[in-house]
Short mmCIF file of C-alpha atoms in Angstrom, two decimals:
data_model
loop_
_atom_site.label_atom_id
_atom_site.label_comp_id
_atom_site.label_asym_id
_atom_site.label_seq_id
_atom_site.Cartn_x
_atom_site.Cartn_y
_atom_site.Cartn_z
CA THR A 8 -23.07 14.40 3.71
CA TYR A 9 -21.05 11.15 3.52
CA MET A 10 -22.00 7.49 2.68
CA SER A 11 -20.40 4.35 3.01
CA ILE A 12 -20.51 1.83 0.21
CA HIS A 13 -20.40 -2.48 0.59
CA THR A 14 -18.81 -3.21 -2.54
CA ARG A 15 -18.79 -7.32 -2.33
CA LYS A 16 -22.75 -6.81 -2.81
CA VAL A 17 -23.27 -2.77 -2.79
CA ARG A 18 -25.40 -1.13 -0.01
CA VAL A 19 -25.33 2.53 1.02
CA LEU A 20 -25.27 3.64 4.36
CA GLY A 21 -25.58 7.41 5.03
CA TYR A 22 -27.06 9.70 8.19
CA GLY A 23 -31.15 9.37 8.68
CA VAL A 24 -31.21 5.57 7.07
CA PRO A 25 -34.15 4.36 8.93
CA SER A 26 -33.54 0.81 9.58
CA LYS A 27 -30.60 -1.62 9.99
CA LEU A 28 -29.01 -3.28 7.41
CA GLU A 29 -29.82 -7.23 7.17
CA SER A 30 -26.65 -9.29 7.66
CA LEU A 31 -23.86 -9.02 5.70
CA ASP A 32 -23.82 -11.58 2.62
CA PHE A 33 -20.97 -11.42 0.47
CA ASN A 34 -22.05 -14.41 -1.67
CA VAL A 35 -23.01 -14.20 -5.90
CA HIS A 36 -26.30 -12.97 -6.94
CA HIS A 37 -26.15 -12.53 -10.18
CA GLN A 38 -24.51 -14.87 -13.13
CA GLY A 39 -23.53 -12.22 -15.24
CA VAL A 40 -27.03 -11.57 -16.68
CA ALA A 41 -28.15 -8.05 -17.36
CA PRO A 42 -31.17 -6.33 -15.14
CA SER A 43 -34.47 -6.78 -15.70
CA ASP A 44 -35.88 -4.07 -17.93
CA ASN A 45 -38.81 -4.42 -15.89
CA ALA A 46 -37.46 -2.16 -12.96
CA SER A 47 -40.30 -3.20 -10.59
CA GLU A 48 -39.20 -6.93 -10.84
CA ALA A 49 -35.67 -6.23 -10.30
CA HIS A 50 -35.96 -3.64 -7.85
CA ILE A 51 -33.06 -1.48 -9.29
CA PRO A 52 -33.11 1.27 -12.26
CA PRO A 53 -32.44 -0.62 -15.52
CA MET A 54 -29.18 1.20 -16.23
CA PHE A 55 -26.28 -0.97 -16.67
CA LYS A 56 -25.64 -4.18 -17.98
CA PHE A 57 -23.21 -6.49 -16.78
CA CYS A 58 -19.81 -6.96 -18.93
CA ASP A 59 -18.69 -10.23 -20.07
CA MET A 60 -17.27 -12.59 -17.92
CA LYS A 61 -13.74 -11.83 -19.66
CA TYR A 62 -13.95 -8.86 -17.43
CA SER A 63 -14.58 -10.52 -14.06
CA ASP A 64 -10.88 -9.07 -13.10
CA TYR A 65 -10.61 -6.18 -15.08
CA THR A 66 -8.13 -3.52 -14.08
CA PRO A 67 -8.73 -0.74 -16.33
CA CYS A 68 -5.61 1.31 -15.79
CA GLU A 69 -3.36 -1.80 -15.39
CA ASP A 70 -4.10 -3.60 -18.71
CA ILE A 71 -1.90 -5.94 -19.51
CA GLU A 72 -3.16 -5.82 -23.61
CA ARG A 73 -2.71 -1.90 -23.31
CA SER A 74 1.03 -1.83 -21.44
CA ASN A 75 2.27 -4.23 -24.18
CA GLN A 76 1.92 -1.33 -26.59
CA PHE A 77 4.89 1.01 -24.47
CA ASP A 78 8.62 1.07 -24.24
CA THR A 79 10.11 -1.71 -21.67
CA HIS A 80 13.14 0.42 -20.63
CA MET A 81 12.49 1.30 -16.66
CA GLN A 82 9.09 -0.61 -16.61
CA PHE A 83 7.65 2.46 -18.28
CA PHE A 84 4.99 -0.25 -20.33
CA ARG A 85 3.89 -1.66 -16.53
CA GLU A 86 3.29 2.11 -15.47
CA ARG A 87 -0.54 3.06 -14.44
CA ARG A 88 -2.04 4.23 -17.89
CA CYS A 89 -5.76 4.66 -17.89
CA PRO A 90 -8.22 4.14 -21.08
CA GLN A 91 -9.52 7.10 -23.41
CA LYS A 92 -13.08 8.35 -22.98
CA THR A 93 -14.12 6.43 -25.82
CA GLU A 94 -12.63 3.11 -24.42
CA LEU A 95 -14.54 3.47 -21.20
CA LEU A 96 -16.76 0.25 -20.46
CA ARG A 97 -20.09 1.19 -19.56
CA CYS A 98 -21.10 -2.19 -17.47
CA LEU A 99 -20.90 -3.55 -14.49
CA ILE A 100 -17.69 -5.84 -13.70
CA PRO A 101 -19.42 -9.46 -13.01
CA HIS A 102 -18.25 -12.21 -10.29
CA PRO A 103 -16.65 -15.09 -11.25
CA PRO A 104 -18.78 -18.16 -11.47
CA GLY A 105 -19.24 -19.35 -7.65
CA TYR A 106 -17.92 -16.44 -5.83
CA ARG A 107 -18.29 -17.25 -1.92
CA THR A 108 -17.89 -15.25 0.80
CA PRO A 109 -14.54 -14.70 1.78
CA PHE A 110 -13.02 -15.85 4.77
CA PRO A 111 -12.95 -13.67 7.86
CA TRP A 112 -9.91 -12.33 9.35
CA PRO A 113 -7.65 -13.62 10.78
CA GLN A 114 -8.72 -17.26 8.87
CA SER A 115 -8.37 -14.82 5.84
CA ARG A 116 -4.71 -14.51 6.23
CA ASP A 117 -4.55 -18.73 5.45
CA PHE A 118 -6.89 -19.42 3.11
CA ALA A 119 -8.69 -18.08 0.21
CA TRP A 120 -11.57 -19.46 -1.83
CA TYR A 121 -10.45 -20.70 -5.48
CA ALA A 122 -13.46 -19.39 -7.13
CA ASN A 123 -12.99 -15.68 -5.47
CA VAL A 124 -9.40 -15.78 -7.33
CA PRO A 125 -9.69 -18.60 -9.89
CA HIS A 126 -5.98 -18.55 -10.66
CA LYS A 127 -3.51 -21.57 -10.25
CA LYS A 128 -0.67 -20.31 -12.26
CA LEU A 129 1.00 -18.66 -9.41
CA SER A 130 0.90 -22.19 -7.32
CA VAL A 131 2.40 -23.77 -9.98
CA LEU A 132 5.37 -21.16 -10.45
CA LYS A 133 6.06 -20.71 -6.86
CA VAL A 134 5.34 -24.31 -5.99
CA HIS A 135 9.14 -24.65 -4.34
CA GLN A 136 8.81 -21.15 -2.32
CA ASN A 137 5.70 -22.27 -0.08
CA TRP A 138 4.30 -18.72 -1.29
CA ILE A 139 0.48 -20.51 -2.15
CA LYS A 140 -0.70 -24.11 -2.14
CA PHE A 141 -3.87 -25.02 -4.27
CA GLN A 142 -6.20 -27.68 -2.16
CA GLY A 143 -9.04 -28.80 -3.34
CA ASP A 144 -11.79 -25.80 -3.38
CA ARG A 145 -9.33 -23.01 -1.90
CA PHE A 146 -5.54 -21.62 -1.53
CA TYR A 147 -3.38 -22.11 1.39
CA PHE A 148 -0.94 -19.59 2.47
CA PRO A 149 1.47 -21.42 4.40
CA ASP A 150 3.60 -18.01 5.38
CA GLY A 151 6.15 -18.61 2.77
CA GLY A 152 8.05 -16.65 0.07
CA THR A 153 11.18 -16.41 -2.17
CA SER A 154 13.67 -15.55 0.78
CA PHE A 155 11.20 -17.18 3.71
CA GLN A 156 12.62 -20.42 3.43
CA ASN A 157 11.58 -20.90 7.43
CA GLY A 158 8.33 -18.98 6.85
CA ALA A 159 7.59 -15.31 7.01
CA LYS A 160 7.51 -15.55 10.71
CA MET A 161 10.73 -16.88 11.45
CA TYR A 162 12.05 -14.07 8.70
CA ILE A 163 10.55 -11.00 10.76
CA GLU A 164 11.69 -12.44 14.10
CA GLU A 165 15.18 -12.19 12.42
CA ILE A 166 14.55 -8.41 10.96
CA GLY A 167 13.54 -7.72 14.81
CA GLU A 168 16.69 -8.93 16.32
CA LEU A 169 18.35 -6.19 14.08
CA ILE A 170 15.94 -3.17 14.44
CA PRO A 171 12.96 -2.60 17.09
CA LEU A 172 9.98 -3.88 15.10
CA ALA A 173 8.55 -4.33 18.80
CA GLY A 174 7.88 -1.40 20.93
CA GLY A 175 5.72 1.57 18.67
CA SER A 176 8.74 3.25 17.16
CA ILE A 177 8.28 1.60 13.58
CA ARG A 178 4.49 1.34 12.68
CA THR A 179 4.46 2.06 8.84
CA ALA A 180 6.04 -0.06 6.49
CA LEU A 181 6.58 -0.30 2.75
CA ASP A 182 6.99 -3.60 1.10
CA ILE A 183 8.09 -3.57 -2.46
CA GLY A 184 7.80 -6.48 -4.51
CA CYS A 185 5.47 -7.92 -1.79
CA GLY A 186 4.16 -11.17 -3.75
CA VAL A 187 1.31 -12.54 -1.98
CA ALA A 188 1.80 -10.11 1.13
CA SER A 189 3.02 -12.79 3.59
CA LEU A 190 5.33 -10.14 5.29
CA GLY A 191 2.39 -7.66 5.60
CA ALA A 192 -0.10 -10.08 7.00
CA TYR A 193 2.67 -11.28 9.89
CA LEU A 194 3.69 -7.42 10.57
CA PHE A 195 0.56 -7.00 12.28
CA LYS A 196 1.20 -9.09 15.22
CA TYR A 197 3.90 -6.17 15.81
CA ASN A 198 0.93 -3.11 15.37
CA ILE A 199 2.81 -2.76 12.17
CA LEU A 200 0.72 -1.84 8.93
CA THR A 201 2.23 -2.35 5.83
CA MET A 202 1.72 -0.63 2.23
CA SER A 203 2.37 -3.69 -0.37
CA PHE A 204 2.65 -3.46 -3.73
CA SER A 205 3.58 -5.41 -7.05
CA PRO A 206 3.25 -4.77 -10.32
CA LYS A 207 0.71 -6.75 -12.82
CA ASP A 208 3.12 -9.12 -14.36
CA ILE A 209 3.37 -12.73 -15.29
CA HIS A 210 2.82 -13.61 -11.73
CA GLU A 211 -1.01 -13.16 -11.84
CA ALA A 212 -2.96 -11.84 -9.07
CA GLN A 213 -0.39 -11.14 -6.39
CA VAL A 214 -2.16 -8.44 -5.37
CA GLN A 215 -5.35 -10.04 -5.97
CA PHE A 216 -4.24 -12.46 -3.36
CA ALA A 217 -2.83 -10.16 -0.89
CA LEU A 218 -6.19 -8.31 -0.64
CA GLU A 219 -8.66 -11.48 -0.79
CA ARG A 220 -6.38 -12.37 2.33
CA GLY A 221 -6.99 -9.00 3.96
CA VAL A 222 -3.96 -7.39 3.49
CA PRO A 223 -3.24 -3.98 2.46
CA ALA A 224 -1.82 -3.87 -1.13
CA MET A 225 -1.94 -1.96 -4.58
CA ILE A 226 -0.69 -2.95 -8.40
CA GLY A 227 2.58 -0.58 -8.52
CA ILE A 228 5.56 -0.42 -9.79
CA LEU A 229 9.43 1.52 -9.50
CA GLY A 230 9.46 2.66 -13.13
CA THR A 231 9.65 6.34 -13.91
CA ARG A 232 7.69 8.10 -11.31
CA ARG A 233 7.44 8.61 -7.93
CA LEU A 234 5.47 5.99 -5.66
CA PRO A 235 1.79 7.93 -5.06
CA TYR A 236 2.55 8.28 -1.46
CA PRO A 237 3.52 11.69 0.79
CA ALA A 238 7.86 12.23 1.27
CA MET A 239 8.66 10.69 4.88
CA ALA A 240 6.12 8.48 5.14
CA PHE A 241 7.32 4.98 6.17
CA ASP A 242 9.03 3.55 9.42
CA MET A 243 10.61 0.95 7.06
CA ALA A 244 10.98 -0.09 3.46
CA HIS A 245 11.72 -3.52 2.86
CA CYS A 246 12.87 -5.44 -0.70
CA SER A 247 13.34 -9.20 -0.33
CA ARG A 248 14.35 -10.62 -3.83
CA CYS A 249 12.02 -7.81 -5.44
CA LEU A 250 13.95 -7.64 -8.54
CA ILE A 251 14.67 -3.87 -8.70
CA PRO A 252 17.39 -3.08 -10.64
CA TRP A 253 18.92 -0.54 -7.40
CA THR A 254 22.09 0.05 -8.92
CA ASP A 255 20.58 1.30 -12.24
CA HIS A 256 19.61 4.82 -13.56
CA ASP A 257 22.16 6.41 -10.66
CA GLY A 258 20.75 5.17 -7.71
CA LEU A 259 17.08 6.90 -8.72
CA TYR A 260 15.32 3.87 -7.41
CA LEU A 261 17.17 4.34 -4.28
CA ILE A 262 16.83 7.74 -4.09
CA GLU A 263 12.75 7.39 -4.30
CA VAL A 264 13.26 5.10 -1.37
CA ASP A 265 14.49 7.35 0.40
CA ARG A 266 11.89 10.11 -0.30
CA VAL A 267 9.70 8.30 1.26
CA LEU A 268 11.51 7.29 4.67
CA ARG A 269 10.93 8.62 7.12
CA PRO A 270 13.81 10.44 9.19
CA GLY A 271 15.84 7.50 11.22
CA GLY A 272 13.76 5.17 8.82
CA TYR A 273 14.98 1.62 7.43
CA TRP A 274 15.97 0.11 4.61
CA ILE A 275 16.00 -3.81 4.63
CA LEU A 276 17.31 -5.95 1.66
CA SER A 277 17.13 -9.67 1.34
CA GLY A 278 18.28 -11.84 -1.68
CA PRO A 279 20.83 -11.10 -4.20
CA PRO A 280 23.45 -9.74 -3.89
CA ILE A 281 23.18 -9.61 0.15
CA ASN A 282 25.55 -13.07 1.31
CA TRP A 283 26.52 -13.71 -2.21
CA GLN A 284 29.86 -15.24 -0.56
CA SER A 285 27.17 -18.43 0.13
CA ARG A 286 24.50 -17.88 -1.91
CA HIS A 287 25.91 -17.57 -5.45
CA GLU A 288 26.07 -21.10 -6.86
CA GLY A 289 22.39 -20.77 -6.44
CA TRP A 290 21.63 -17.52 -8.02
CA ASN A 291 23.68 -18.69 -10.96
CA ARG A 292 25.70 -15.45 -11.07
CA THR A 293 29.42 -14.81 -10.79
CA VAL A 294 30.95 -13.94 -7.65
CA GLU A 295 32.84 -10.86 -9.35
CA SER A 296 28.83 -9.61 -10.71
CA LEU A 297 27.47 -9.97 -6.90
CA ASN A 298 30.46 -8.62 -5.35
CA GLN A 299 30.54 -5.27 -7.84
CA GLU A 300 26.65 -4.83 -7.12
CA GLN A 301 26.76 -4.93 -3.43
CA ARG A 302 29.66 -2.59 -3.67
CA THR A 303 27.62 -0.01 -5.93
CA ILE A 304 24.82 -0.55 -3.44
CA GLU A 305 26.94 0.30 -0.38
CA ASP A 306 28.41 3.47 -2.38
CA LEU A 307 24.77 4.69 -3.46
CA ALA A 308 23.87 4.61 0.35
CA THR A 309 26.88 6.19 1.39
CA ARG A 310 25.64 8.87 -1.16
CA LEU A 311 22.22 9.05 0.10
CA CYS A 312 24.18 9.74 4.15
CA TRP A 313 22.51 6.10 5.24
CA LYS A 314 24.53 4.25 7.70
CA LYS A 315 24.87 0.68 7.37
CA VAL A 316 23.30 -1.04 10.94
CA ALA A 317 23.44 -4.44 10.03
CA GLU A 318 24.45 -7.14 7.79
CA LYS A 319 23.61 -10.66 9.03
CA GLY A 320 23.06 -13.87 7.15
CA ASP A 321 20.58 -13.03 4.48
CA LEU A 322 19.61 -9.68 5.43
CA ALA A 323 21.26 -6.06 5.59
CA VAL A 324 19.85 -3.05 7.11
CA TRP A 325 20.69 0.69 6.49
CA GLN A 326 19.30 3.66 8.76
CA LYS A 327 18.27 7.02 6.63
CA PRO A 328 19.83 10.08 9.19
CA THR A 329 17.36 11.77 11.08
CA ASN A 330 18.57 14.91 9.69
CA HIS A 331 20.45 16.29 6.83
CA ILE A 332 23.32 18.10 9.02
CA HIS A 333 25.96 15.78 8.60
CA CYS A 334 24.94 15.26 4.92
CA ILE A 335 25.13 18.55 4.01
CA GLN A 336 28.91 18.51 5.31
CA LYS A 337 29.84 15.40 3.61
CA ARG A 338 29.19 17.03 0.31
CA ARG A 339 32.55 18.68 0.49
CA ILE A 340 34.17 15.27 1.07
CA PHE A 341 32.25 12.41 -0.65
CA LYS A 342 30.15 12.40 -3.39
CA VAL A 343 26.71 12.88 -2.53
CA HIS A 344 23.80 13.05 -4.78
CA PRO A 345 22.67 16.92 -5.25
CA PHE A 346 19.74 17.90 -3.00
CA CYS A 347 16.24 18.82 -4.63
CA HIS A 348 15.89 23.02 -4.91
CA ARG A 349 12.50 22.81 -6.12
CA GLY A 350 9.06 21.40 -6.24
CA ASN A 351 7.02 19.63 -3.41
CA ALA A 352 8.37 16.54 -2.31
CA ASP A 353 5.14 15.41 -1.21
CA MET A 354 3.38 15.95 -4.69
CA ALA A 355 3.69 12.34 -5.96
CA TRP A 356 0.90 11.86 -8.57
CA TYR A 357 2.39 11.07 -12.05
CA LYS A 358 5.21 12.78 -10.90
CA LYS A 359 8.47 12.04 -12.72
CA MET A 360 11.50 10.41 -10.24
CA GLU A 361 14.62 12.93 -9.90
CA THR A 362 17.80 11.76 -9.29
CA CYS A 363 18.67 14.13 -6.38
CA ILE A 364 17.91 13.94 -2.68
CA THR A 365 14.59 15.13 -1.12
CA PRO A 366 15.99 17.77 1.54
CA LEU A 367 14.76 17.21 4.88
CA PRO A 368 13.20 20.01 7.07
CA LYS A 369 16.13 22.12 8.74
CA VAL A 370 17.13 21.79 12.39
CA ARG A 371 19.29 23.49 14.55
CA ASN A 372 21.50 20.65 16.40
CA ILE A 373 22.62 17.39 15.50
CA GLU A 374 20.64 15.48 18.10
CA ASP A 375 17.47 17.22 16.61
CA THR A 376 14.92 15.19 14.56
CA ALA A 377 13.96 16.40 11.05
CA GLY A 378 10.25 17.12 10.57
CA MET A 379 10.03 16.80 14.62
CA ALA A 380 10.06 13.19 16.52
CA LEU A 381 6.99 11.26 16.07
CA GLU A 382 5.45 9.75 18.91
CA LYS A 383 5.38 5.49 19.41
CA TRP A 384 2.34 3.67 18.19
CA PRO A 385 -0.43 3.98 19.79
CA LYS A 386 -0.07 7.51 20.91
CA ARG A 387 0.95 8.70 17.43
CA LEU A 388 -2.64 7.80 16.55
CA THR A 389 -4.28 10.62 18.29
CA ALA A 390 -1.17 12.88 19.25
CA VAL A 391 -1.55 16.10 17.27
CA PRO A 392 1.18 15.38 13.70
CA PRO A 393 4.10 17.35 12.98
CA ARG A 394 2.96 18.53 9.95
CA ILE A 395 0.41 20.24 11.95
CA LYS A 396 2.43 21.79 14.49
CA ARG A 397 4.33 23.11 11.70
CA ARG A 398 1.18 24.65 10.14
CA THR A 399 2.48 23.59 6.94
CA ILE A 400 -0.99 23.03 5.56
CA SER A 401 -3.46 25.81 5.40
CA GLY A 402 -6.38 26.05 7.49
CA VAL A 403 -5.06 23.02 9.62
CA THR A 404 -4.57 23.50 13.29
CA SER A 405 -4.10 21.75 16.47
CA GLU A 406 -7.46 22.66 17.66
CA SER A 407 -9.14 21.49 14.55
CA PHE A 408 -7.49 18.37 14.43
CA ASN A 409 -8.65 17.67 17.91
CA GLN A 410 -12.21 18.24 16.93
CA ASP A 411 -12.13 16.05 13.83
CA THR A 412 -10.88 13.08 15.43
CA LYS A 413 -13.84 13.79 18.10
CA LEU A 414 -16.33 13.99 15.10
CA TRP A 415 -15.49 11.00 13.83
CA THR A 416 -15.32 9.13 17.02
CA LYS A 417 -19.01 10.23 17.33
CA ARG A 418 -20.12 9.34 13.75
CA LEU A 419 -18.46 6.09 14.14
CA ILE A 420 -20.87 5.14 16.92
CA TYR A 421 -23.49 6.05 14.70
CA TYR A 422 -22.22 3.66 11.83
CA LYS A 423 -22.04 0.74 14.20
CA ARG A 424 -25.48 1.02 14.67
CA PHE A 425 -26.00 -0.51 10.80
CA LEU A 426 -22.82 -2.40 10.43
CA GLU A 427 -23.19 -5.11 13.12
CA SER A 428 -20.47 -6.89 11.50
CA LEU A 429 -17.86 -4.87 12.21
CA THR A 430 -16.31 -6.75 14.94
CA ASP A 431 -16.92 -10.02 13.53
CA GLY A 432 -14.17 -9.69 10.88
CA ILE A 433 -15.55 -9.93 8.01
CA TYR A 434 -15.25 -6.40 7.39
CA ARG A 435 -11.62 -6.32 6.54
CA ASN A 436 -10.39 -3.96 3.94
CA ILE A 437 -11.86 -0.57 4.17
CA MET A 438 -11.48 2.21 1.78
CA ASP A 439 -11.90 6.10 2.76
CA MET A 440 -12.53 7.73 -0.71
CA ASN A 441 -11.53 10.93 0.91
CA ALA A 442 -9.80 10.47 4.27
CA GLY A 443 -9.13 14.03 5.38
CA LEU A 444 -7.17 13.99 8.11
CA GLY A 445 -7.52 10.30 8.46
CA SER A 446 -10.21 10.40 11.28
CA PHE A 447 -12.38 7.78 10.14
CA ALA A 448 -9.54 5.32 9.89
CA ALA A 449 -8.32 6.59 13.55
CA ALA A 450 -11.82 5.96 14.97
CA LEU A 451 -11.57 2.28 13.71
CA ALA A 452 -8.01 1.55 15.05
CA ASN A 453 -9.47 -1.03 17.55
CA TYR A 454 -11.27 -3.20 15.07
CA LYS A 455 -10.01 -5.94 13.21
CA VAL A 456 -9.88 -4.16 10.13
CA TRP A 457 -7.65 -1.83 7.89
CA VAL A 458 -7.95 1.24 5.98
CA MET A 459 -6.47 2.48 2.58
CA ASN A 460 -6.86 6.66 3.20
CA VAL A 461 -7.42 8.21 -0.10
CA VAL A 462 -6.41 11.87 -0.69
CA PRO A 463 -7.41 13.09 -4.05
CA ALA A 464 -4.64 14.32 -6.13
CA ASP A 465 -6.54 17.56 -6.72
CA THR A 466 -7.59 18.37 -3.57
CA ASN A 467 -6.38 22.10 -2.06
CA ARG A 468 -5.09 19.87 1.23
CA ASN A 469 -2.81 17.58 0.79
CA THR A 470 -3.13 15.83 3.90
CA LEU A 471 -2.01 12.29 2.94
CA GLY A 472 1.36 13.11 4.83
CA ILE A 473 -0.53 13.86 8.10
CA ILE A 474 -2.20 10.76 7.90
CA TYR A 475 0.86 9.11 7.53
CA GLU A 476 2.43 10.82 10.64
CA ARG A 477 -0.64 9.56 12.67
CA GLY A 478 0.47 5.81 11.66
CA LEU A 479 -2.39 5.31 8.96
CA ILE A 480 -1.60 4.13 5.47
CA GLY A 481 -3.01 5.52 2.05
CA THR A 482 -2.61 6.57 -1.33
CA TYR A 483 -2.94 9.78 -3.75
CA MET A 484 -5.69 9.46 -6.20
CA ASP A 485 -7.56 11.15 -8.95
CA TRP A 486 -11.03 9.80 -8.86
CA CYS A 487 -11.81 10.49 -12.40
CA GLU A 488 -9.79 7.24 -13.00
CA ALA A 489 -9.81 3.85 -11.47
CA PHE A 490 -8.45 2.83 -8.70
CA SER A 491 -5.11 1.00 -8.99
CA THR A 492 -6.48 -3.07 -7.64
CA TYR A 493 -8.61 -5.55 -8.81
CA PRO A 494 -12.22 -5.54 -8.51
CA ARG A 495 -14.18 -6.90 -5.45
CA THR A 496 -11.13 -6.00 -3.27
CA TYR A 497 -13.03 -4.05 -0.69
CA ASP A 498 -15.49 -4.63 1.75
CA LEU A 499 -16.50 -1.17 2.57
CA ILE A 500 -15.73 2.24 0.57
CA HIS A 501 -16.38 5.28 2.66
CA ALA A 502 -17.19 8.74 1.05
CA ASP A 503 -17.30 11.93 3.06
CA GLY A 504 -17.96 15.24 0.70
CA LEU A 505 -16.41 13.66 -2.61
CA PHE A 506 -18.85 13.95 -5.00
CA SER A 507 -19.57 17.57 -3.92
CA MET A 508 -16.05 18.34 -4.26
CA TYR A 509 -15.77 16.77 -7.91
CA GLN A 510 -19.09 18.47 -8.48
CA ASP A 511 -17.57 22.04 -7.30
#
């Protein structure tokens, strides 16, 4: 069985539903009052009461009060940490007062109702950086950012002068320390799907604003653990004044970026120390410290066998090699980081980072791409992924992949009978809780939606790498815990075989 749950005002959809759903309605239908004890009056079982309104933006595994009890070294205190069983809430999270139907896409890229995310602090803290502005009953996102002095659109155009953003070779991107995710919002124009993440810190609700805009985002941080993504996942990784200490801990964080970058993928850095010769006075840093920081980054990139392909203005770009033939040869000449010799590079759920290079799959010739080259988008979506061709996952074949793609294309036709608003931009943020090969998301590729494909960390088939090879995005998750997001951030949640998996 499979079902879809609409999370702004919960509804359930499954095979055999006899009648169409009423028009989509996100408006508030409670004020934090517990359901009636008379089930016939309330039309719902009298099981859960509503939580106190102070929990309206509760994020169980990123609770600041709990986090502040832990060591701040390497951002350990900001890492995901879930409540004990005795601390779990047994109540429904309430909407904030005045909650309204979010703007449909693409209007949501530029506007969000204040009542839905009632936090003005970010608009005050970033008033001179053009992140977000408060206008009456709504927020306006003017496409700015700390490093986007001329707007995100022009910033992306500048990146496009250095690497091929158009054309389909770059499809998946990672934005580290994303702010309100303006980069990801405007990369949609290039058919680039961006996984954006930021921690829950003094810049309240960054990820909440991003998701309210209809842009993919998660609460997350580079601390001591791997990012919850497989190896070789992203065509591009980006940091714009993301405050990551790239030169600390023997380059541990750059090593993690290397793990999740595809062979031939790009790392883009803007902000300190890039262009320090012109910017050092505004950064209130000494010339010596900035120069040393850039030299250390350059050295770390060399030790990772990356090639610097461009530095222009405030942007610098490095490229990961397409294979490790030269890198192995370099070890005899340069102080290259050692290669990892044990463990599964795709395992990333509560897994500690290591100061060793994730080895790429072996190739015969220097011109070959490790792990096999990917098709350009959109062919990438339906082409048999390299991980399947290489038979890296037991029981998954080219034939079963093609059958799965056809099956979910057929099932979506059925779903559309009940989801009439699917083409209107009202459904925007969709989650597939047990994504399998990503075929549900693939069937939705022509709609104005994006899908967070979740692969349970305890499944016996780790298919998240396949999903990324299709040009889709997702994350690992243990569904016995809370997801790293804010309440009310997904418009549709889909589950296929999830409950039976955990029951078994």
